[in-house]
GROMACS .gro file of C-alpha atoms in nm:
model
  461
    1MET     CA    1  -0.325  -5.043  -0.645
    2ALA     CA    2  -0.579  -4.826  -0.487
    3SER     CA    3  -0.430  -4.477  -0.409
    4VAL     CA    4  -0.546  -4.388  -0.010
    5GLU     CA    5  -0.734  -4.049   0.058
    6CYS     CA    6  -0.524  -3.782   0.237
    7ALA     CA    7  -0.692  -3.715   0.538
    8VAL     CA    8  -0.779  -3.306   0.468
    9VAL     CA    9  -0.696  -3.136   0.814
   10VAL     CA   10  -0.953  -2.893   0.899
   11PRO     CA   11  -1.086  -2.705   1.321
   12ILE     CA   12  -1.342  -2.775   1.343
   13ALA     CA   13  -1.436  -2.430   1.315
   14ASP     CA   14  -1.473  -2.492   0.963
   15VAL     CA   15  -1.692  -2.827   0.882
   16ALA     CA   16  -1.868  -2.662   0.713
   17TYR     CA   17  -2.243  -2.827   0.578
   18PRO     CA   18  -2.272  -2.932   0.343
   19GLN     CA   19  -1.966  -2.872   0.140
   20ASP     CA   20  -1.771  -3.091   0.353
   21LEU     CA   21  -2.025  -3.356   0.385
   22GLY     CA   22  -1.813  -3.694   0.297
   23GLN     CA   23  -1.520  -3.589   0.309
   24LYS     CA   24  -1.260  -3.764   0.499
   25VAL     CA   25  -1.112  -3.452   0.752
   26ARG     CA   26  -0.821  -3.464   1.115
   27ILE     CA   27  -0.995  -3.264   1.386
   28ALA     CA   28  -0.814  -3.205   1.726
   29GLY     CA   29  -1.041  -3.096   2.033
   30PHE     CA   30  -1.144  -3.106   2.384
   31CYS     CA   31  -1.316  -3.345   2.467
   32SER     CA   32  -1.649  -3.179   2.627
   33SER     CA   33  -1.870  -3.484   2.635
   34TYR     CA   34  -1.765  -3.888   2.599
   35ASP     CA   35  -2.168  -4.116   2.645
   36THR     CA   36  -2.002  -4.420   2.688
   37ASP     CA   37  -2.375  -4.647   2.595
   38THR     CA   38  -2.365  -4.453   2.245
   39ALA     CA   39  -1.968  -4.467   2.245
   40GLU     CA   40  -1.985  -4.061   2.059
   41LEU     CA   41  -1.817  -3.783   2.203
   42LEU     CA   42  -1.820  -3.466   2.182
   43LEU     CA   43  -1.514  -3.210   2.031
   44GLU     CA   44  -1.506  -2.872   2.047
   45HIS     CA   45  -1.294  -2.609   1.942
   46GLU     CA   46  -1.359  -2.191   1.994
   47ARG     CA   47  -1.711  -2.148   2.051
   48ALA     CA   48  -1.793  -2.466   1.750
   49CYS     CA   49  -1.877  -2.799   1.895
   50ILE     CA   50  -1.914  -3.167   1.653
   51ALA     CA   51  -2.017  -3.496   1.720
   52VAL     CA   52  -1.750  -3.792   1.704
   53ASP     CA   53  -1.903  -4.168   1.630
   54LEU     CA   54  -1.681  -4.393   1.809
   55SER     CA   55  -1.811  -4.747   1.713
   56LEU     CA   56  -1.565  -4.885   1.390
   57LEU     CA   57  -1.304  -4.849   1.673
   58LEU     CA   58  -1.474  -5.065   1.960
   59ASP     CA   59  -1.588  -5.412   1.939
   60SER     CA   60  -1.957  -5.478   2.090
   61GLY     CA   61  -1.983  -5.433   2.469
   62GLU     CA   62  -1.622  -5.232   2.497
   63ARG     CA   63  -1.560  -4.909   2.688
   64LEU     CA   64  -1.257  -4.657   2.574
   65GLU     CA   65  -1.175  -4.485   2.880
   66ILE     CA   66  -1.142  -4.083   2.767
   67PHE     CA   67  -1.159  -3.858   3.034
   68PRO     CA   68  -1.347  -3.455   2.964
   69LYS     CA   69  -1.188  -3.223   2.926
   70SER     CA   70  -0.870  -3.414   2.753
   71LYS     CA   71  -0.732  -3.328   2.342
   72LEU     CA   72  -0.854  -3.590   2.094
   73MET     CA   73  -0.712  -3.553   1.787
   74CYS     CA   74  -0.984  -3.809   1.574
   75ILE     CA   75  -0.944  -3.864   1.178
   76GLY     CA   76  -1.264  -3.929   0.978
   77THR     CA   77  -1.582  -3.940   0.737
   78LEU     CA   78  -1.768  -3.690   0.818
   79GLU     CA   79  -2.165  -3.863   0.831
   80MET     CA   80  -2.552  -3.678   0.803
   81ARG     CA   81  -2.626  -3.715   1.193
   82ALA     CA   82  -2.995  -3.891   1.222
   83GLU     CA   83  -3.028  -3.705   1.527
   84ARG     CA   84  -2.916  -3.545   1.787
   85ALA     CA   85  -2.775  -3.692   2.080
   86ALA     CA   86  -2.896  -3.564   2.427
   87HIS     CA   87  -2.585  -3.484   2.581
   88ASP     CA   88  -2.569  -3.164   2.293
   89VAL     CA   89  -2.767  -2.957   2.504
   90GLU     CA   90  -2.797  -3.125   2.847
   91GLY     CA   91  -2.415  -3.158   2.949
   92PRO     CA   92  -2.176  -3.434   2.979
   93THR     CA   93  -2.358  -3.790   3.071
   94ARG     CA   94  -2.056  -3.872   3.264
   95PRO     CA   95  -2.087  -3.728   3.618
   96LEU     CA   96  -1.752  -3.431   3.634
   97SER     CA   97  -1.591  -3.314   3.972
   98SER     CA   98  -1.947  -3.124   4.003
   99PRO     CA   99  -2.300  -3.188   3.824
  100SER     CA  100  -2.474  -2.899   3.881
  101ALA     CA  101  -2.208  -2.616   3.872
  102HIS     CA  102  -2.130  -2.788   3.521
  103ALA     CA  103  -2.479  -2.822   3.365
  104GLN     CA  104  -2.621  -2.527   3.425
  105LYS     CA  105  -2.255  -2.357   3.225
  106ARG     CA  106  -2.327  -2.582   2.945
  107ALA     CA  107  -2.646  -2.509   2.957
  108LEU     CA  108  -2.515  -2.172   2.891
  109ARG     CA  109  -2.297  -2.231   2.619
  110ALA     CA  110  -2.448  -2.421   2.435
  111GLU     CA  111  -2.731  -2.100   2.354
  112GLU     CA  112  -2.435  -1.977   2.269
  113MET     CA  113  -2.177  -2.229   2.038
  114HIS     CA  114  -2.218  -2.357   1.697
  115ILE     CA  115  -2.317  -2.737   1.683
  116SER     CA  116  -2.271  -2.929   1.373
  117PRO     CA  117  -2.497  -3.119   1.164
  118MET     CA  118  -2.260  -3.388   1.113
  119VAL     CA  119  -2.097  -3.629   1.203
  120VAL     CA  120  -1.751  -3.744   1.274
  121ARG     CA  121  -1.737  -4.137   1.184
  122ALA     CA  122  -1.385  -4.184   1.301
  123ILE     CA  123  -1.153  -4.485   1.261
  124PHE     CA  124  -0.875  -4.259   1.459
  125VAL     CA  125  -0.867  -4.121   1.764
  126LYS     CA  126  -0.563  -4.028   2.052
  127GLN     CA  127  -0.509  -3.854   2.311
  128VAL     CA  128  -0.333  -3.526   2.233
  129ASP     CA  129  -0.250  -3.377   2.595
  130ARG     CA  130   0.050  -3.159   2.493
  131LEU     CA  131  -0.043  -2.985   2.147
  132ASP     CA  132  -0.164  -2.673   2.141
  133LEU     CA  133  -0.529  -2.636   1.999
  134ARG     CA  134  -0.480  -2.278   1.876
  135VAL     CA  135  -0.159  -2.298   1.697
  136TRP     CA  136  -0.273  -2.597   1.569
  137ALA     CA  137  -0.638  -2.402   1.455
  138GLN     CA  138  -0.402  -2.126   1.216
  139ALA     CA  139  -0.149  -2.411   1.055
  140ALA     CA  140  -0.427  -2.557   0.981
  141ARG     CA  141  -0.597  -2.220   0.818
  142ALA     CA  142  -0.277  -2.140   0.664
  143ARG     CA  143  -0.256  -2.492   0.470
  144LEU     CA  144  -0.602  -2.408   0.363
  145ASP     CA  145  -0.553  -2.124   0.196
  146SER     CA  146  -0.292  -2.178   0.015
  147LYS     CA  147  -0.458  -2.479  -0.157
  148ALA     CA  148  -0.734  -2.249  -0.232
  149PRO     CA  149  -0.828  -2.115  -0.517
  150ALA     CA  150  -0.764  -1.683  -0.536
  151ARG     CA  151  -1.061  -1.681  -0.499
  152ASP     CA  152  -1.314  -1.980  -0.412
  153ARG     CA  153  -1.674  -1.818  -0.324
  154VAL     CA  154  -1.711  -1.614  -0.620
  155GLN     CA  155  -1.465  -1.709  -0.894
  156ASP     CA  156  -1.657  -1.446  -1.141
  157GLY     CA  157  -1.852  -1.252  -0.872
  158PRO     CA  158  -1.773  -0.879  -0.964
  159MET     CA  159  -1.507  -0.675  -0.692
  160THR     CA  160  -1.507  -0.486  -0.370
  161TYR     CA  161  -1.476  -0.138  -0.384
  162ASN     CA  162  -1.091  -0.240  -0.169
  163GLU     CA  163  -1.121  -0.428  -0.444
  164THR     CA  164  -1.066  -0.198  -0.714
  165VAL     CA  165  -0.855  -0.019  -0.563
  166GLN     CA  166  -0.598  -0.214  -0.478
  167CYS     CA  167  -0.562  -0.379  -0.843
  168ILE     CA  168  -0.498   0.010  -0.927
  169SER     CA  169  -0.290  -0.013  -0.666
  170ASP     CA  170  -0.079  -0.345  -0.844
  171LEU     CA  171  -0.117  -0.203  -1.181
  172LEU     CA  172  -0.008   0.129  -1.083
  173GLU     CA  173   0.341  -0.021  -0.934
  174CYS     CA  174   0.363  -0.304  -1.222
  175ALA     CA  175   0.369  -0.027  -1.473
  176ILE     CA  176   0.633   0.251  -1.317
  177HIS     CA  177   0.888  -0.084  -1.366
  178THR     CA  178   0.800  -0.143  -1.669
  179ILE     CA  179   0.854   0.184  -1.753
  180LEU     CA  180   1.205   0.240  -1.611
  181CYS     CA  181   1.289  -0.027  -1.799
  182VAL     CA  182   1.181   0.063  -2.152
  183ARG     CA  183   1.253   0.404  -2.164
  184GLN     CA  184   1.597   0.324  -1.994
  185VAL     CA  185   1.682   0.565  -1.705
  186TYR     CA  186   1.793   0.256  -1.562
  187PRO     CA  187   2.049   0.045  -1.762
  188LYS     CA  188   1.888  -0.356  -1.874
  189ASP     CA  189   2.056  -0.506  -1.628
  190VAL     CA  190   1.986  -0.357  -1.290
  191PHE     CA  191   1.598  -0.534  -1.435
  192VAL     CA  192   1.403  -0.908  -1.452
  193ARG     CA  193   1.240  -1.054  -1.622
  194ARG     CA  194   0.864  -1.084  -1.449
  195LYS     CA  195   0.573  -1.250  -1.540
  196LYS     CA  196   0.224  -1.006  -1.456
  197TYR     CA  197  -0.092  -1.048  -1.568
  198ASP     CA  198  -0.013  -1.330  -1.841
  199VAL     CA  199   0.292  -1.059  -1.956
  200PRO     CA  200   0.610  -0.992  -1.975
  201VAL     CA  201   0.721  -0.736  -1.710
  202PHE     CA  202   1.032  -0.565  -1.578
  203GLN     CA  203   1.132  -0.539  -1.199
  204SER     CA  204   1.342  -0.357  -1.089
  205ARG     CA  205   1.629  -0.612  -0.870
  206HIS     CA  206   1.782  -0.275  -0.695
  207PRO     CA  207   1.648  -0.264  -0.352
  208GLY     CA  208   1.696   0.152  -0.270
  209LEU     CA  209   1.477   0.187  -0.601
  210ASN     CA  210   1.272  -0.130  -0.553
  211GLU     CA  211   1.188   0.102  -0.211
  212TYR     CA  212   1.117   0.453  -0.297
  213ILE     CA  213   0.868   0.277  -0.586
  214GLY     CA  214   0.656   0.080  -0.308
  215THR     CA  215   0.674   0.320  -0.123
  216SER     CA  216   0.541   0.632  -0.365
  217VAL     CA  217   0.263   0.411  -0.417
  218ARG     CA  218   0.177   0.299  -0.031
  219ALA     CA  219   0.121   0.654  -0.061
  220VAL     CA  220  -0.100   0.683  -0.367
  221THR     CA  221  -0.294   0.387  -0.242
  222HIS     CA  222  -0.328   0.590   0.088
  223GLU     CA  223  -0.483   0.876  -0.114
  224LEU     CA  224  -0.713   0.668  -0.428
  225GLN     CA  225  -0.881   0.506  -0.095
  226ASN     CA  226  -0.991   0.898  -0.003
  227SER     CA  227  -1.060   0.956  -0.346
  228SER     CA  228  -0.871   1.237  -0.395
  229VAL     CA  229  -0.641   1.157  -0.620
  230ARG     CA  230  -0.699   1.360  -1.048
  231THR     CA  231  -0.459   1.225  -1.158
  232VAL     CA  232  -0.099   1.008  -1.107
  233VAL     CA  233   0.217   1.115  -1.338
  234VAL     CA  234   0.494   0.905  -1.421
  235ALA     CA  235   0.720   1.237  -1.552
  236LEU     CA  236   1.083   1.149  -1.717
  237HIS     CA  237   1.383   1.424  -1.684
  238TYR     CA  238   1.746   1.478  -1.776
  239GLU     CA  239   1.975   1.495  -1.481
  240ASP     CA  240   2.135   1.835  -1.577
  241ALA     CA  241   1.731   1.941  -1.568
  242PRO     CA  242   1.514   1.815  -1.309
  243ASP     CA  243   1.256   2.112  -1.321
  244SER     CA  244   0.917   1.918  -1.282
  245SER     CA  245   0.759   2.166  -1.632
  246GLU     CA  246   1.064   2.075  -1.837
  247ALA     CA  247   0.971   1.736  -1.854
  248LEU     CA  248   1.107   1.519  -2.118
  249GLU     CA  249   0.753   1.276  -2.065
  250ARG     CA  250   0.460   1.151  -1.821
  251TYR     CA  251   0.314   0.894  -1.837
  252VAL     CA  252  -0.070   1.089  -1.726
  253PHE     CA  253  -0.300   0.806  -1.521
  254SER     CA  254  -0.579   1.017  -1.534
  255LEU     CA  255  -0.873   0.832  -1.263
  256ASP     CA  256  -1.233   0.958  -1.236
  257PHE     CA  257  -1.415   0.831  -0.934
  258LEU     CA  258  -1.811   0.759  -0.951
  259LEU     CA  259  -1.874   0.675  -0.651
  260PRO     CA  260  -1.561   0.897  -0.397
  261ASP     CA  261  -1.884   0.884  -0.129
  262THR     CA  262  -1.853   0.542  -0.055
  263ASP     CA  263  -1.898   0.411   0.294
  264VAL     CA  264  -1.594   0.278   0.513
  265ARG     CA  265  -1.799   0.032   0.610
  266ASN     CA  266  -1.946  -0.074   0.243
  267ARG     CA  267  -1.630  -0.106   0.099
  268ASP     CA  268  -1.597  -0.496   0.109
  269LEU     CA  269  -1.860  -0.572  -0.019
  270VAL     CA  270  -1.931  -0.636  -0.398
  271ILE     CA  271  -2.058  -0.362  -0.581
  272ARG     CA  272  -2.338  -0.446  -0.858
  273GLY     CA  273  -2.162  -0.477  -1.252
  274ASN     CA  274  -1.827  -0.384  -1.137
  275LEU     CA  275  -1.548  -0.621  -1.303
  276SER     CA  276  -1.439  -0.906  -1.201
  277ARG     CA  277  -1.075  -1.002  -1.126
  278ALA     CA  278  -1.091  -1.188  -1.460
  279ALA     CA  279  -1.165  -0.929  -1.600
  280ALA     CA  280  -0.989  -0.668  -1.393
  281GLU     CA  281  -0.642  -0.879  -1.552
  282LEU     CA  282  -0.739  -0.878  -1.855
  283VAL     CA  283  -0.764  -0.498  -1.840
  284CYS     CA  284  -0.458  -0.447  -1.651
  285ARG     CA  285  -0.276  -0.700  -1.908
  286GLN     CA  286  -0.399  -0.451  -2.199
  287PHE     CA  287  -0.241  -0.178  -2.040
  288LEU     CA  288   0.067  -0.343  -2.022
  289LEU     CA  289   0.123  -0.441  -2.341
  290GLN     CA  290   0.090  -0.050  -2.479
  291LEU     CA  291   0.377   0.021  -2.221
  292LEU     CA  292   0.594  -0.168  -2.360
  293ALA     CA  293   0.475  -0.114  -2.715
  294VAL     CA  294   0.489   0.304  -2.660
  295GLU     CA  295   0.884   0.272  -2.708
  296ALA     CA  296   0.758   0.335  -3.146
  297ARG     CA  297   0.576   0.603  -3.080
  298LEU     CA  298   0.821   0.833  -2.911
  299SER     CA  299   1.148   0.974  -3.026
  300PRO     CA  300   1.440   0.906  -2.878
  301VAL     CA  301   1.623   1.035  -2.602
  302GLU     CA  302   2.013   1.173  -2.610
  303GLU     CA  303   2.301   0.983  -2.487
  304ARG     CA  304   2.230   1.178  -2.081
  305PRO     CA  305   2.130   1.068  -1.805
  306LEU     CA  306   1.715   1.063  -1.661
  307THR     CA  307   1.553   0.995  -1.401
  308PHE     CA  308   1.233   1.073  -1.280
  309ARG     CA  309   0.942   1.177  -1.063
  310VAL     CA  310   0.619   1.025  -0.931
  311LEU     CA  311   0.406   1.308  -0.946
  312VAL     CA  312   0.046   1.317  -0.734
  313GLU     CA  313  -0.223   1.592  -0.867
  314MET     CA  314  -0.524   1.586  -0.639
  315ALA     CA  315  -0.915   1.634  -0.745
  316ASP     CA  316  -1.101   2.004  -0.724
  317GLY     CA  317  -1.161   2.089  -0.366
  318ALA     CA  318  -0.893   1.796  -0.260
  319VAL     CA  319  -0.665   1.866  -0.004
  320PRO     CA  320  -0.303   1.586   0.152
  321THR     CA  321  -0.466   1.377   0.403
  322ALA     CA  322  -0.209   1.564   0.712
  323SER     CA  323  -0.285   1.795   0.970
  324VAL     CA  324  -0.070   2.170   1.072
  325ASP     CA  325   0.115   1.938   1.313
  326ALA     CA  326   0.065   1.619   1.080
  327PRO     CA  327   0.341   1.518   0.745
  328THR     CA  328   0.184   1.418   0.491
  329HIS     CA  329   0.103   1.022   0.430
  330GLY     CA  330   0.438   0.931   0.155
  331PRO     CA  331   0.770   1.157   0.066
  332TRP     CA  332   0.580   1.390  -0.109
  333ALA     CA  333   0.705   1.764  -0.227
  334PRO     CA  334   0.470   2.032  -0.382
  335THR     CA  335   0.552   2.017  -0.760
  336ASP     CA  336   0.668   2.281  -0.968
  337GLY     CA  337   0.398   2.555  -1.159
  338ALA     CA  338   0.121   2.419  -0.993
  339PRO     CA  339  -0.044   2.633  -0.699
  340PHE     CA  340  -0.045   2.382  -0.359
  341ARG     CA  341  -0.162   2.340  -0.032
  342ALA     CA  342  -0.023   2.161   0.258
  343ASN     CA  343  -0.316   2.039   0.466
  344ALA     CA  344  -0.677   2.145   0.479
  345LEU     CA  345  -0.663   2.455   0.702
  346ASP     CA  346  -0.376   2.653   0.431
  347ALA     CA  347  -0.598   2.939   0.288
  348ALA     CA  348  -0.317   3.028   0.083
  349THR     CA  349  -0.201   2.799  -0.258
  350ALA     CA  350   0.176   2.898  -0.402
  351ARG     CA  351   0.325   2.761  -0.617
  352LEU     CA  352   0.704   2.713  -0.688
  353SER     CA  353   0.968   2.639  -0.957
  354THR     CA  354   1.327   2.713  -1.033
  355HIS     CA  355   1.274   2.966  -1.290
  356ALA     CA  356   0.991   3.221  -1.344
  357ALA     CA  357   0.708   3.001  -1.528
  358SER     CA  358   0.646   3.089  -1.914
  359ALA     CA  359   0.422   2.940  -2.182
  360ALA     CA  360   0.578   2.623  -2.277
  361PRO     CA  361   0.433   2.396  -2.606
  362ALA     CA  362   0.165   2.226  -2.581
  363PRO     CA  363   0.343   1.846  -2.516
  364ARG     CA  364   0.218   1.598  -2.817
  365LEU     CA  365  -0.005   1.326  -2.697
  366HIS     CA  366  -0.020   0.966  -2.740
  367PRO     CA  367  -0.346   0.846  -2.567
  368LEU     CA  368  -0.249   0.493  -2.458
  369LYS     CA  369  -0.566   0.256  -2.310
  370VAL     CA  370  -0.936   0.393  -2.132
  371LEU     CA  371  -1.116   0.222  -1.862
  372GLU     CA  372  -1.440   0.259  -1.790
  373SER     CA  373  -1.524   0.071  -1.515
  374GLY     CA  374  -1.901   0.233  -1.387
  375VAL     CA  375  -1.678   0.285  -1.006
  376ILE     CA  376  -1.322   0.413  -1.090
  377ASN     CA  377  -1.273   0.549  -1.489
  378VAL     CA  378  -0.889   0.529  -1.548
  379SER     CA  379  -0.772   0.628  -1.881
  380LEU     CA  380  -0.341   0.630  -1.927
  381HIS     CA  381  -0.175   0.836  -2.193
  382VAL     CA  382   0.188   1.041  -2.283
  383GLU     CA  383   0.267   1.351  -2.327
  384GLU     CA  384   0.585   1.377  -2.479
  385ASP     CA  385   0.776   1.778  -2.549
  386VAL     CA  386   0.994   1.667  -2.820
  387PRO     CA  387   1.191   2.026  -2.817
  388GLN     CA  388   1.301   1.974  -2.456
  389LYS     CA  389   1.448   1.648  -2.576
  390HIS     CA  390   1.698   1.844  -2.831
  391ALA     CA  391   1.734   2.099  -2.545
  392PRO     CA  392   2.129   2.205  -2.433
  393VAL     CA  393   2.295   2.008  -2.216
  394ASN     CA  394   2.281   2.345  -1.875
  395ALA     CA  395   2.667   2.465  -1.845
  396PRO     CA  396   2.783   2.309  -1.511
  397TYR     CA  397   2.864   2.485  -1.291
  398ASP     CA  398   3.260   2.604  -1.284
  399PRO     CA  399   3.373   2.726  -0.951
  400PRO     CA  400   3.609   3.036  -0.990
  401THR     CA  401   3.952   3.020  -0.920
  402GLU     CA  402   4.228   3.159  -0.640
  403THR     CA  403   4.297   3.449  -0.880
  404GLN     CA  404   3.921   3.530  -1.016
  405ALA     CA  405   3.844   3.531  -0.663
  406GLU     CA  406   4.123   3.749  -0.499
  407SER     CA  407   4.033   4.032  -0.897
  408GLN     CA  408   3.619   4.000  -0.728
  409SER     CA  409   3.704   4.081  -0.398
  410MET     CA  410   3.858   4.390  -0.470
  411SER     CA  411   3.556   4.516  -0.717
  412GLN     CA  412   3.303   4.505  -0.464
  413ARG     CA  413   3.200   4.906  -0.334
  414ASP     CA  414   2.895   4.759  -0.022
  415LEU     CA  415   3.172   4.974   0.237
  416ASP     CA  416   2.858   4.758   0.515
  417ASP     CA  417   3.093   4.438   0.471
  418PRO     CA  418   3.295   4.399   0.701
  419ALA     CA  419   3.549   4.214   0.469
  420ILE     CA  420   3.605   4.564   0.434
  421ASP     CA  421   3.897   4.688   0.492
  422ASP     CA  422   4.038   5.092   0.506
  423GLY     CA  423   4.227   5.135   0.146
  424VAL     CA  424   4.176   5.206  -0.183
  425ALA     CA  425   4.051   5.048  -0.433
  426SER     CA  426   4.172   4.965  -0.803
  427SER     CA  427   3.949   5.327  -0.988
  428GLY     CA  428   4.187   5.514  -0.725
  429ILE     CA  429   3.849   5.561  -0.489
  430GLN     CA  430   3.995   5.559  -0.105
  431LEU     CA  431   3.748   5.326   0.110
  432ARG     CA  432   3.698   5.329   0.406
  433LYS     CA  433   3.483   5.077   0.618
  434ARG     CA  434   3.123   5.314   0.808
  435LYS     CA  435   2.954   5.265   1.140
  436LEU     CA  436   2.581   5.273   1.095
  437PHE     CA  437   2.392   5.334   1.388
  438ALA     CA  438   2.009   5.259   1.432
  439GLN     CA  439   1.901   5.647   1.509
  440PRO     CA  440   1.518   5.594   1.756
  441LEU     CA  441   1.201   5.777   1.570
  442THR     CA  442   1.187   6.066   1.820
  443THR     CA  443   1.501   6.223   1.630
  444GLY     CA  444   1.289   6.252   1.275
  445GLY     CA  445   1.478   6.233   0.996
  446PRO     CA  446   1.614   5.946   0.808
  447THR     CA  447   2.004   5.851   0.932
  448SER     CA  448   2.208   6.036   0.733
  449ASP     CA  449   2.601   5.939   0.617
  450ALA     CA  450   2.748   6.234   0.933
  451SER     CA  451   2.467   6.098   1.239
  452SER     CA  452   2.654   5.688   1.061
  453GLU     CA  453   2.993   5.834   1.121
  454ASP     CA  454   2.934   5.983   1.399
  455ASP     CA  455   3.109   5.803   1.701
  456SER     CA  456   2.929   5.989   1.989
  457ASP     CA  457   2.613   5.915   2.166
  458GLU     CA  458   2.469   6.175   2.126
  459SER     CA  459   2.309   6.054   1.873
  460LEU     CA  460   2.110   5.784   2.071
  461GLY     CA  461   1.972   6.067   2.204
   0.00000   0.00000   0.00000
């Protein structure tokens, strides 16, 4: 049995010449004109129109009753037209309620409307007055997009600037999930195996962790689009030593923007000499393979709970995209041990740390991969702090008991503390609360014990 060729549902505005020539299609639109002599009508929608030949549906001398402005759906084959019909520009042959007004309107619209050089040789026509053409066209395009290849126009063409940034963003998100699983920051049961770039990788299935990683990657992508990022770091710590300067391992993605001043209006244009989508997938595959095998090159960590941080180092002269009244884009906080500025108007720099900075030993470097694309160069290496992995556990905080709290309160010597009552300390020294008053500047000299103990108002002059 011969197979039946299915008609492709396509909006009139999406019918392309000559790619669709000879294609069996299903189209829908408004009937703008109908010539009973040639059995040909015009269907239009979304400022595009195409001719439909009804001769295969009619016997000799038969006429089809079709009202102008009615909604029609047609199935047929796209063929080349021998010549343009007169009613394409001049308007319909059948008279309407106001021929002169419609003819003028039609003449003006014909100059702006796209008229296809093809004709649909119809084998089926149906009037569909209740059909919503706008929704029908959206559904048709969604179906075409789902069946079309990922990049059908330029399969192996170079990527645009925005596509390059998105490719790096996807790689970062996939790398973070893989690092957390390979280094066992979270239990293996939290992750599931997935396939990305033809490589088996890991993905978290915890909603909270996925939301945090996704939010961080979106914030990094926002800075990537501004070409203001120098490095993106995934730092692993012990939970009892979360200071950024005490990272056990730092997975550093270094970025070098060769086109930092690209106009936003040109970022969707193809960059000659840039990587293609197929080549970018090969590069990302190699990066992920190195991450999957990096465990063999690193020394093991102790059986202690781990945590991680996503750090961003801004380029020279760049600050987070924020103003005085607006927060930064993303859940960022200043990292420890490095100067930072809140926004472009912030002239001061400060360092944040939980302890005084000290000269730490140089970490052990493990270079993994370097990409030189000519647009955005990316390199990945791991910084391993071996002594920090075997550092002693910080002593946990032990709250004082009730007896210890009493002895501490008795040994206090702060006489200005209102919690201390008059009495005798354990050493035999008599304790008495002093009354301190602020003297005006006209009295001259600092406040003395005698003046502070004077209960009268004369000291206030």
